[in-house]
Amino acid sequence: MAKTKYVYFFGNGDADGDESMRAELGGKGANLAQMAKKPLSLPVPAGFTISTDVCQEFYKLGRKYPAGLDKEVAEYLDRLEKTMGKKLGANDDPLLVSVRSGAAISMPGMMDTILNLGLNDKSVIGLANKTGNERFAWDAYRRFIQMFGDVAMGVEHAKFEAIIDEVKSHRGIKEDTELNTDELKEIVTKYKKLYKKEKGEDFPQDPKVQMWGAIGAVFGSWMNPRAIKYRQLNNIKEGTLKGTAVTVMAMVFGNKGDTSGTGVCFSRDPSTGKNEFMGEYLMNAQGEDVVAGIRTPQKLSQLAETNKKIYDELCNIRNRLEKHYHDMQDMEFTVEEGKLFMLQCRNGKRTGAAAVKMAVDMVAEKLITKEQALLRVEPEQLNQLLLPQLDPSAVKKAVEIAGGLNASPGAGCGQIVFTAEDAEAWAKEGKKVLLVRKETSPDDIAGMAVAQGILTSTGGRTSHAAVVARGMGTPCVCGCAAITFPGADKIKVGSKTYKKGDFLTIDGSTGKVYEGKVAVKPASISGDLEKFLGWADEIRNKSVRTTPSGKKVKGFDVYANGDTPQNAKDAFRFGAMGIGLCRTEHMFFDEPKLTSFQKMIVSEDTEARKKNLKAILPYQEKDFYQIIKTMEGRTVTIRLLDPPLNEFIQAADSKQLDELSKKLGIDKKSLAAKVAALDEHNPMLGHRGCRLAITYPEIYEMQVEAIALATAKLEKEGVKHDVQIMIPNVVSYREVEQIRAQAEAKIEEVNKAKKVNLKFAIGSMVEFPRTALIADKVAKYADFFSFGTNDLSQTTFGFSRDDYGKFIEAYLDQRIIEDDPFATLDPDGPGALMEIAEAKGRSVKPDLHLGICGEHGGDPASIALCYKLGLNYVSCSPFRVPLARLAGAQAVIKASQKK
Ligand code: ADP
Ligand code: MG
Ligand code: MG
């Protein structure tokens, strides 16, 4: 077996590795190699990188290095010393190095860098003599002891700081930079004493011992709690990376006086995306000084005046790096006595707005293709662009009165109300309201839905208010403790009182609360974002793929779930091609439909039931008319009634029973008997969905009639329409066969009566394993399938979405399962059933239309799975439509790259 190469050299205009070796050299090591070699040939101090393979081996072997590593490192150190013409830590003219960590993905949770390694009691004097700068040498030595002691050996940082502070206060000095050579020498002596006390041994004088100590610390840091946590939080699964690499490279010094310095810069503005070179520079400083914020750095633009030569050189490098990497670069550089050195470059992190702007600009500059541009933006980043925002100029003049937790982003401004009822009533009058409460409960939903924002005085980021607000895309600040409720119609914030109807403004992204009206800019898709998402649509529309069962499928659409004309408008504005799920249950909760429907439920016979349903029909017709009209000819998939009947007839105590019996006009005793009869142990698996229509066909018949009448009216008005009817909770093809026949009979009746010729696609939801397994039989009677992946996941896993919170954390922590099945569609369970349903369904109808309407329709990984399985569309909440448009395009591009 050929021996693995563990160490890679760079320097002298050449390198063993390059940017393609991120997995082995880490991002930092790979880019240093790339910068050093042709064609870039940038000034990079020489060094070598020990690969991530060593880290992987290190842990496999129980924290031991693989055989032969010591020899290989010795060889490369020798090469580095020859390149530099100096020996590591030599007494007269020492080579000093930095030891840096770096994984394939940049991970701020890992080890800090150790600078100036190679200094000891003798080489510090050599360095002083050679540079003629004694103060510099001793400053470097004290920095090194501190970093090595802290980072590699775990001596508390604060203990070193205490020593500096003591010396400074003794001498009446404020700044580190004012320390003179003698004081620095004194600090070094004290540091070494501290080190000995803490570690029970002298500070290592042998440079090779120092180097191996630092290397060991870097590999050890891969598994420190900070790094593990970071990977967890960023969803980097253990085992997907080999570990960290270690880069040992020659030091250059930015702290040699006024012709030296260090800086960080970005090739474009990372917060706006503007094509403007920017950054910060600190004269006479080393490494982390810029970031540490001890001294205020100058703007890069100032460097253009103070040192034009260096600035021009940097500009040139910036252009060449962008051309090379085809992306915005984040760079570190140091100037040593007027000579520029590059110490790091990487693709820079950016805000959502910047990501979109840069992607669009770079296509115009012909730096990247549209496909590359689409892959540049994380779908989740788009959320930042789609929230209502406070107008920054208005914020400057606004009065901030309190702060709470930033629970749901976006800005909301409105007249304050303290109950959900008021919120609804005022909103109906066309007022903009801000709902202010101690906390919210499920009873408040309707009021929350119409509010511009929600503000609570108690509760955290997982409180009811926060969770619901995020689901609705409504701004929310919660846990704002400064608010008290001295009476029903006012709140107090500190010494100020605000009455119902006064204006307040919240910023759910910062948690701040402002007095009065602060201008809010609504989210809109325009400019760069519109162009960008247009490209995404193009890519999806022209996509062609072959499903696992061998069928060719063209295009991949994004629909939205929406129950109201307002939802439909939102969906439309965000670019949805249709409504994939229009639920009808909430329509029955509005009065006067509710009373009639309740009467229907408690009816003794079919005649009474039909009579009560008839009363609802005109209202349903109006509901459907409005939503179909709003969509202007785009598909609307209307789902017939789904929830269990007992949700409509609720009487928790005798008082409620009394009220309900009065309202429905039946005596209390029979009502009590009805309530008892409707009670179910497992309503979610109970008498619901199309099971209602098997027992009471007249319910769905009424709904279908209302749909047909609404459509007929629109047809006569010359309005375009494309209505589909969807049957929920199907487990047998017989359900679809029977309900379809009943529906078609109703549609025929309407056609005759209204002299029209309407036809509706009638489809089936697939939300239980059995339905997927008999999909060929169902497909004979269904024109389309819509996968209800929430229920499909519940019933495939046997996890209840309402109860799985008790154990899911443990399942994820112990990696029993990899992802939360309700956040990411599981490919092996529900995904496998969908694959079966696709194959069986299309074996009967080759062009059977398939979609998904569960919440997974807004999750990028799930969207990619839906693409692979041959679905024609995904449907998600209106606010996630832009994200889904992008995620869908990315799935198309990535699938074509795999080929
Ligand atoms: P991080 O990953 O935290 O950015 P780095 O390895 O980039 O850590 O190093 C921290 C700081 O030290 C940076 O400012 C870097 O430029 C500087 N630095 C690293 N190696 C050297 C070196 N050989 N000479 C001078 N400065 C260095
Ligand atoms: Mg860095
Ligand atoms: Mg369902």
Coordinates of C-alpha atoms in Angstrom, one line a residue, residues 57-563:
E57 CA -6.2 8.9 12.3
F58 CA -5.4 10.7 15.6
Y59 CA -8.9 9.9 16.9
K60 CA -9.0 6.5 15.4
L61 CA -5.8 5.6 17.2
G62 CA -7.0 6.9 20.5
R63 CA -5.3 10.3 20.3
K64 CA -2.0 9.1 18.9
Y65 CA -0.3 10.3 15.7
P66 CA 0.0 7.9 12.8
A67 CA 3.4 6.2 12.4
G68 CA 5.9 8.3 10.3
L69 CA 4.2 11.6 10.9
D70 CA 7.1 12.9 13.1
K71 CA 9.6 12.1 10.3
E72 CA 7.5 13.7 7.6
V73 CA 7.0 16.9 9.7
A74 CA 10.7 17.1 10.4
E75 CA 11.4 16.9 6.7
Y76 CA 9.0 19.7 5.9
L77 CA 10.3 21.9 8.8
D78 CA 13.7 21.4 7.3
R79 CA 12.4 22.5 3.9
L80 CA 10.7 25.5 5.5
E81 CA 14.0 26.5 7.3
K82 CA 15.9 26.2 4.1
T83 CA 13.4 28.3 2.2
M84 CA 13.5 31.0 4.9
G85 CA 17.3 30.7 5.5
K86 CA 16.6 30.5 9.2
K87 CA 16.3 27.8 11.9
L88 CA 13.2 27.5 14.1
G89 CA 13.9 29.3 17.3
A90 CA 17.7 29.6 16.6
N91 CA 19.6 31.7 19.1
D92 CA 21.0 34.3 16.7
D93 CA 18.3 34.8 14.0
P94 CA 15.3 32.7 14.8
L95 CA 12.6 31.5 12.4
L96 CA 9.3 32.1 14.1
V97 CA 6.1 30.4 13.0
S98 CA 2.3 30.6 13.5
V99 CA 0.3 27.5 14.1
R100 CA -3.2 27.7 12.7
S101 CA -6.2 25.4 12.6
G102 CA -8.7 25.0 9.7
A103 CA -11.4 22.5 8.7
A104 CA -13.0 22.2 5.3
I105 CA -15.9 24.4 6.6
S106 CA -14.8 27.5 8.5
M107 CA -15.6 26.8 12.2
P108 CA -15.2 29.7 14.7
G109 CA -15.7 27.3 17.6
M110 CA -12.2 25.8 17.2
M111 CA -8.8 26.6 18.4
D112 CA -7.2 30.0 18.3
T113 CA -4.1 30.6 16.4
I114 CA -0.7 30.7 18.2
L115 CA 1.7 33.3 16.9
N116 CA 5.5 33.9 17.3
L117 CA 6.2 30.3 18.1
G118 CA 10.0 29.6 18.4
L119 CA 10.8 32.3 20.9
N120 CA 12.6 31.3 24.1
D121 CA 15.0 33.0 26.6
K122 CA 17.8 32.9 24.0
S123 CA 16.1 33.5 20.7
V124 CA 14.4 36.5 22.0
I125 CA 17.8 38.2 22.3
G126 CA 18.7 37.0 18.8
L127 CA 15.5 38.5 17.5
A128 CA 16.2 41.8 19.3
N129 CA 19.7 42.0 17.9
K130 CA 18.8 41.0 14.4
T131 CA 15.9 43.5 14.1
G132 CA 17.6 46.1 16.2
N133 CA 14.2 46.4 18.0
E134 CA 14.4 45.1 21.5
R135 CA 10.9 46.2 22.5
F136 CA 9.4 44.4 19.5
A137 CA 11.2 41.1 20.4
W138 CA 10.1 41.1 24.1
D139 CA 6.6 42.1 23.1
A140 CA 6.5 39.1 20.7
Y141 CA 7.8 36.8 23.4
R142 CA 5.3 37.8 26.0
R143 CA 2.5 37.4 23.4
F144 CA 3.7 34.0 22.6
I145 CA 3.9 32.8 26.2
Q146 CA 0.4 34.1 26.8
M147 CA -1.1 32.5 23.6
F148 CA 0.8 29.2 24.1
G149 CA -0.1 29.0 27.8
D150 CA -3.8 29.9 27.2
V151 CA -4.6 28.2 23.9
A152 CA -2.4 25.2 23.9
M153 CA -2.0 24.5 27.7
G154 CA -5.2 25.8 29.1
V155 CA -3.8 28.4 31.5
E156 CA -6.6 30.8 32.1
H157 CA -6.4 33.9 29.9
A158 CA -7.5 36.1 32.8
K159 CA -4.5 35.2 34.9
F160 CA -2.1 36.5 32.2
E161 CA -4.2 39.7 31.9
A162 CA -4.1 40.2 35.6
I163 CA -0.3 40.3 35.4
I164 CA -0.3 42.9 32.7
D165 CA -2.8 45.0 34.5
E166 CA -0.8 44.8 37.7
V167 CA 2.4 46.0 35.9
K168 CA 0.5 48.7 34.1
S169 CA -1.2 50.1 37.2
H170 CA 2.1 49.9 39.1
R171 CA 3.7 52.1 36.4
G172 CA 0.6 54.2 35.9
I173 CA 0.2 53.1 32.2
K174 CA -3.1 52.8 30.4
E175 CA -2.3 51.1 27.0
D176 CA -0.3 48.0 26.2
T177 CA 1.5 49.9 23.6
E178 CA 3.0 52.2 26.2
L179 CA 4.9 49.3 28.0
N180 CA 8.6 49.7 27.6
T181 CA 11.2 46.9 27.2
D182 CA 12.0 46.6 30.9
E183 CA 8.3 46.3 31.7
L184 CA 7.8 43.7 29.0
K185 CA 10.8 41.7 30.4
E186 CA 9.2 41.9 33.8
I187 CA 5.9 40.6 32.4
V188 CA 7.8 37.7 30.7
T189 CA 9.4 36.7 34.0
K190 CA 6.0 36.8 35.7
Y191 CA 4.3 34.9 32.9
K192 CA 6.9 32.1 33.1
K193 CA 6.4 31.9 36.9
L194 CA 2.6 31.7 36.4
Y195 CA 3.1 29.0 33.8
K196 CA 5.2 26.9 36.1
K197 CA 2.8 27.2 38.9
E198 CA -0.1 26.2 36.8
K199 CA 1.5 23.4 34.8
G200 CA 4.0 22.1 37.3
E201 CA 6.9 22.4 34.7
D202 CA 9.0 25.2 33.1
F203 CA 7.7 27.0 30.0
P204 CA 9.1 24.9 27.2
Q205 CA 12.3 26.3 25.8
D206 CA 12.8 23.8 23.0
P207 CA 11.1 25.2 19.8
K208 CA 10.3 21.7 18.6
V209 CA 8.6 20.9 21.9
Q210 CA 6.7 24.1 21.5
M211 CA 5.7 23.2 17.9
W212 CA 4.4 19.8 18.8
G213 CA 2.6 21.2 21.8
A214 CA 0.8 23.6 19.5
I215 CA 0.1 20.9 16.8
G216 CA -1.4 18.6 19.5
A217 CA -3.5 21.4 20.8
V218 CA -5.0 22.0 17.4
F219 CA -5.9 18.4 16.8
G220 CA -7.3 18.2 20.3
S221 CA -9.5 21.2 19.8
W222 CA -11.4 19.3 17.1
M223 CA -13.3 17.5 19.9
N224 CA -13.5 20.4 22.4
P225 CA -17.1 21.1 23.6
R226 CA -17.1 24.5 21.7
A227 CA -16.3 22.9 18.4
I228 CA -18.8 20.0 18.9
K229 CA -21.5 22.5 19.8
Y230 CA -20.7 24.6 16.8
R231 CA -21.1 21.6 14.5
Q232 CA -24.4 20.7 16.2
L233 CA -25.8 24.1 15.9
N234 CA -24.8 24.4 12.2
N235 CA -26.1 20.9 11.4
I236 CA -22.7 19.6 10.4
K237 CA -23.1 15.9 11.1
E238 CA -20.2 14.2 12.9
G239 CA -18.2 12.1 10.4
T240 CA -18.9 14.3 7.4
L241 CA -15.6 16.1 7.9
K242 CA -12.3 14.4 8.5
G243 CA -11.3 16.9 11.1
T244 CA -9.0 19.9 11.2
A245 CA -5.8 20.5 9.4
V246 CA -2.8 22.3 11.0
T247 CA -0.9 24.9 9.1
V248 CA 2.6 25.9 10.3
M249 CA 3.9 29.0 8.5
A250 CA 6.6 31.6 8.8
M251 CA 5.7 34.7 10.8
V252 CA 5.6 38.1 9.2
F253 CA 5.4 41.1 11.6
G254 CA 2.9 43.9 11.4
N255 CA 4.2 45.2 14.7
K256 CA 7.5 46.5 13.6
G257 CA 6.6 50.2 13.7
D258 CA 4.8 52.7 11.5
T259 CA 5.7 51.1 8.1
S260 CA 4.1 47.9 9.3
G261 CA 0.5 46.9 10.1
T262 CA -2.2 44.3 9.7
G263 CA -5.7 44.3 8.2
V264 CA -8.8 42.5 7.1
C265 CA -10.7 43.3 3.9
F266 CA -13.7 42.3 1.7
S267 CA -13.7 42.5 -2.1
R268 CA -17.3 43.7 -1.9
D269 CA -19.5 45.0 0.9
P270 CA -20.8 42.0 2.8
S271 CA -23.8 43.7 4.2
T272 CA -25.2 45.4 1.1
G273 CA -23.4 43.5 -1.7
K274 CA -22.2 46.7 -3.3
N275 CA -19.2 46.3 -5.6
E276 CA -16.9 48.3 -3.3
F277 CA -13.6 47.3 -1.8
M278 CA -13.7 47.7 1.9
G279 CA -11.9 46.8 5.1
E280 CA -9.9 47.9 8.1
Y281 CA -6.3 48.4 8.8
L282 CA -4.3 48.9 12.0
M283 CA -0.8 50.3 11.9
N284 CA 1.9 48.7 14.0
A285 CA -0.2 45.8 15.1
Q286 CA -0.2 42.0 15.0
G287 CA -2.8 39.4 14.1
E288 CA -5.8 39.6 16.2
D289 CA -5.4 43.2 17.3
V290 CA -7.8 44.4 14.6
V291 CA -10.6 42.0 15.6
A292 CA -9.9 42.4 19.4
G293 CA -11.1 46.0 19.2
I294 CA -8.5 47.4 21.6
R295 CA -7.5 50.2 19.2
T296 CA -9.7 51.7 16.5
P297 CA -8.5 50.7 13.1
Q298 CA -8.6 53.0 10.1
K299 CA -10.8 52.4 7.1
L300 CA -9.1 50.7 4.1
S301 CA -10.0 53.8 2.1
Q302 CA -7.7 55.8 4.4
L303 CA -4.8 53.5 3.5
A304 CA -5.2 54.7 0.0
E305 CA -3.9 58.1 1.3
T306 CA -1.4 56.9 3.9
N307 CA 0.2 54.2 1.8
K308 CA -0.9 54.3 -1.8
K309 CA 1.6 51.7 -3.0
I310 CA 0.2 49.0 -0.6
Y311 CA -3.3 50.0 -1.3
D312 CA -2.9 49.7 -5.1
E313 CA -1.2 46.3 -4.6
L314 CA -4.2 45.2 -2.5
C315 CA -6.6 46.4 -5.1
N316 CA -4.8 44.4 -7.7
I317 CA -4.9 41.3 -5.5
R318 CA -8.6 41.8 -4.8
N319 CA -9.4 41.8 -8.6
R320 CA -7.3 38.8 -9.3
L321 CA -8.7 36.8 -6.4
E322 CA -12.3 37.6 -7.4
K323 CA -11.6 36.6 -11.0
H324 CA -10.0 33.4 -9.8
Y325 CA -12.6 32.3 -7.2
H326 CA -15.6 33.9 -9.0
D327 CA -16.8 35.0 -5.6
M328 CA -16.5 37.7 -3.0
Q329 CA -13.3 37.3 -1.0
D330 CA -12.6 37.9 2.7
M331 CA -8.9 38.5 3.1
E332 CA -6.3 38.9 5.8
F333 CA -3.0 40.7 5.1
T334 CA 0.0 42.0 7.0
V335 CA 2.5 44.7 6.0
E336 CA 6.0 44.2 7.3
E337 CA 8.2 47.2 6.8
G338 CA 6.4 48.2 3.6
K339 CA 6.1 44.8 2.2
L340 CA 2.7 43.2 1.7
F341 CA 1.9 39.6 2.7
M342 CA -1.4 37.7 2.2
L343 CA -2.3 35.4 5.1
Q344 CA -5.7 34.2 4.3
C345 CA -8.6 34.4 1.8
R346 CA -11.9 32.7 1.6
N347 CA -15.4 33.2 0.2
G348 CA -16.8 35.8 2.5
K349 CA -20.0 35.5 4.6
R350 CA -22.8 37.9 3.6
T351 CA -26.3 38.9 4.4
G352 CA -29.2 37.7 2.3
A353 CA -29.6 41.0 0.6
A354 CA -25.8 41.1 -0.2
A355 CA -25.9 37.5 -1.5
V356 CA -28.7 38.2 -4.0
K357 CA -27.1 41.5 -5.2
M358 CA -23.6 40.0 -5.6
A359 CA -25.1 36.9 -7.5
V360 CA -27.0 39.2 -9.9
D361 CA -24.1 41.6 -10.4
M362 CA -21.6 38.8 -11.0
V363 CA -23.8 37.3 -13.7
A364 CA -23.9 40.8 -15.4
E365 CA -20.1 41.0 -15.0
K366 CA -19.9 37.5 -16.7
L367 CA -18.0 36.3 -13.7
I368 CA -20.5 33.5 -13.1
T369 CA -23.4 31.7 -14.8
K370 CA -27.0 32.0 -13.8
E371 CA -26.8 28.4 -12.4
Q372 CA -23.8 29.4 -10.2
A373 CA -25.6 32.5 -9.1
L374 CA -28.6 30.4 -8.0
L375 CA -26.4 28.1 -5.9
R376 CA -24.8 31.1 -4.2
V377 CA -27.8 32.0 -2.0
E378 CA -29.0 29.9 0.8
P379 CA -32.8 29.6 0.5
E380 CA -33.2 30.5 4.2
Q381 CA -31.3 33.7 3.6
L382 CA -34.2 35.0 1.4
N383 CA -36.3 35.3 4.6
Q384 CA -34.2 38.3 5.6
L385 CA -35.3 40.0 2.4
L386 CA -39.0 39.3 2.7
L387 CA -40.0 40.8 6.0
P388 CA -41.5 44.2 6.5
Q389 CA -38.6 46.4 7.8
L390 CA -38.5 49.6 9.8
D391 CA -37.4 52.4 7.6
P392 CA -33.8 53.1 8.9
S393 CA -34.2 56.9 8.6
A394 CA -37.4 56.8 10.6
V395 CA -35.7 54.7 13.3
K396 CA -33.2 57.4 13.9
K397 CA -35.9 59.8 15.0
A398 CA -38.0 57.1 16.9
V399 CA -38.3 56.9 20.7
E400 CA -37.3 53.5 22.0
I401 CA -39.4 52.7 25.1
A402 CA -38.6 49.0 25.9
G403 CA -37.0 45.9 24.8
G404 CA -37.9 42.2 24.8
L405 CA -36.9 39.0 23.0
N406 CA -36.7 39.1 19.2
A407 CA -39.1 36.2 18.8
S408 CA -40.3 36.6 15.2
P409 CA -38.6 38.9 12.7
G410 CA -40.0 41.8 10.8
A411 CA -41.4 45.1 11.8
G412 CA -45.0 45.9 12.9
C413 CA -46.7 49.1 13.6
G414 CA -50.3 49.6 14.7
Q415 CA -52.9 50.8 17.3
I416 CA -52.6 48.8 20.4
V417 CA -55.4 46.4 21.5
F418 CA -55.4 44.1 24.4
T419 CA -57.7 41.3 23.3
A420 CA -58.0 39.1 20.3
E421 CA -61.6 40.2 19.9
D422 CA -60.7 43.9 19.7
A423 CA -57.9 43.0 17.2
E424 CA -60.4 41.3 15.0
A425 CA -63.1 43.9 15.3
W426 CA -60.7 46.8 14.6
A427 CA -59.0 45.1 11.8
K428 CA -62.4 44.5 10.2
E429 CA -62.9 48.3 10.3
G430 CA -59.7 48.6 8.4
K431 CA -57.4 49.6 11.3
K432 CA -53.9 48.4 11.7
V433 CA -53.6 46.8 15.1
L434 CA -50.8 45.6 17.3
L435 CA -51.9 43.0 19.8
V436 CA -50.4 43.5 23.3
R437 CA -50.9 40.8 25.9
K438 CA -49.3 39.2 28.9
E439 CA -49.2 36.0 26.8
T440 CA -51.3 34.5 24.1
S441 CA -53.3 31.3 24.0
P442 CA -54.9 29.2 21.2
D443 CA -58.1 31.3 21.6
D444 CA -56.2 34.4 20.4
I445 CA -55.3 32.9 17.0
A446 CA -57.9 34.9 14.9
G447 CA -56.8 38.1 16.6
M448 CA -53.1 37.3 16.1
A449 CA -53.7 36.6 12.4
V450 CA -55.0 40.1 11.7
A451 CA -52.4 41.9 13.8
Q452 CA -49.4 43.8 12.3
G453 CA -47.4 42.5 15.2
I454 CA -47.6 40.8 18.6
L455 CA -46.1 42.1 21.8
T456 CA -46.1 40.1 25.1
S457 CA -44.8 40.8 28.5
T458 CA -44.0 37.2 29.5
G459 CA -42.8 34.1 27.7
G460 CA -39.7 33.2 25.7
R461 CA -38.8 32.4 22.2
T462 CA -40.8 29.1 22.4
S463 CA -43.9 30.6 23.9
H464 CA -47.2 30.3 22.2
A465 CA -47.0 33.8 20.9
A466 CA -43.6 33.3 19.5
V467 CA -44.2 30.0 17.8
V468 CA -47.5 31.0 16.3
A469 CA -46.2 34.4 15.1
R470 CA -43.3 32.8 13.4
G471 CA -45.6 30.3 11.7
M472 CA -47.7 33.2 10.4
G473 CA -44.8 35.3 9.4
T474 CA -46.0 38.0 11.9
P475 CA -43.4 40.1 13.7
C476 CA -43.3 39.4 17.5
V477 CA -41.5 40.7 20.5
C478 CA -42.1 38.6 23.6
G479 CA -41.0 38.6 27.2
C480 CA -41.0 42.4 27.4
A481 CA -41.0 42.7 31.1
A482 CA -41.2 46.5 31.2
I483 CA -44.9 46.3 30.3
T484 CA -47.5 46.1 33.0
F485 CA -51.3 46.0 32.8
P486 CA -52.8 48.3 35.4
G487 CA -56.3 48.2 33.9
A488 CA -58.3 46.6 31.0
D489 CA -57.7 49.5 28.6
K490 CA -54.2 50.6 29.2
I491 CA -50.6 49.4 29.7
K492 CA -47.7 51.0 31.5
V493 CA -44.2 51.0 30.2
G494 CA -41.9 52.4 32.9
S495 CA -43.5 55.7 33.9
K496 CA -45.5 56.1 30.6
T497 CA -49.1 55.0 30.1
Y498 CA -50.5 53.9 26.7
K499 CA -54.2 53.6 26.1
K500 CA -56.0 51.3 23.8
G501 CA -55.8 52.8 20.3
D502 CA -52.4 54.5 20.9
F503 CA -49.7 53.6 18.3
L504 CA -46.7 51.5 19.1
T505 CA -44.1 49.9 16.8
I506 CA -42.1 46.7 17.3
D507 CA -39.1 45.3 15.6
G508 CA -39.2 41.6 15.9
S509 CA -35.7 41.3 14.5
T510 CA -34.1 43.3 17.3
G511 CA -36.7 43.0 20.1
K512 CA -37.1 46.8 20.3
V513 CA -40.3 48.6 21.1
Y514 CA -40.9 52.2 19.9
E515 CA -43.5 54.8 20.8
G516 CA -45.8 55.9 18.1
K517 CA -45.8 55.2 14.4
V518 CA -42.4 54.3 12.9
A519 CA -42.5 53.9 9.1
V520 CA -42.5 50.3 8.0
K521 CA -41.6 49.2 4.5
P522 CA -43.6 46.1 3.3
A523 CA -41.8 43.2 1.8
S524 CA -41.9 43.1 -1.9
I525 CA -40.2 41.1 -4.7
S526 CA -38.6 43.6 -7.0
G527 CA -35.3 44.6 -8.5
D528 CA -32.5 42.1 -8.1
L529 CA -34.6 39.7 -6.2
E530 CA -37.2 39.6 -8.9
K531 CA -34.6 39.0 -11.5
F532 CA -32.9 36.3 -9.4
L533 CA -36.1 34.4 -8.7
G534 CA -37.1 34.7 -12.4
W535 CA -34.0 32.7 -13.2
A536 CA -35.0 30.1 -10.6
D537 CA -38.4 29.8 -12.3
E538 CA -36.8 29.5 -15.7
I539 CA -34.6 26.7 -14.6
R540 CA -37.4 24.8 -12.9
N541 CA -39.8 25.2 -15.8
K542 CA -37.4 23.8 -18.4
S543 CA -36.2 20.9 -16.2
V544 CA -36.8 17.4 -17.3
R545 CA -36.0 14.3 -15.1
T546 CA -36.6 10.6 -15.1
T547 CA -38.2 9.3 -11.9
P548 CA -37.0 6.2 -10.1
S549 CA -39.9 4.3 -11.9
G550 CA -38.7 5.5 -15.3
K551 CA -41.2 8.2 -16.1
K552 CA -40.2 11.4 -17.7
V553 CA -41.5 14.5 -15.8
K554 CA -41.2 18.1 -17.1
G555 CA -41.2 21.2 -14.9
F556 CA -41.3 21.7 -11.2
D557 CA -43.8 24.2 -9.9
V558 CA -44.3 26.0 -6.6
Y559 CA -47.8 26.4 -5.2
A560 CA -48.9 27.8 -1.8
N561 CA -51.2 26.6 0.9
G562 CA -53.8 29.3 1.5
D563 CA -57.3 29.3 2.8

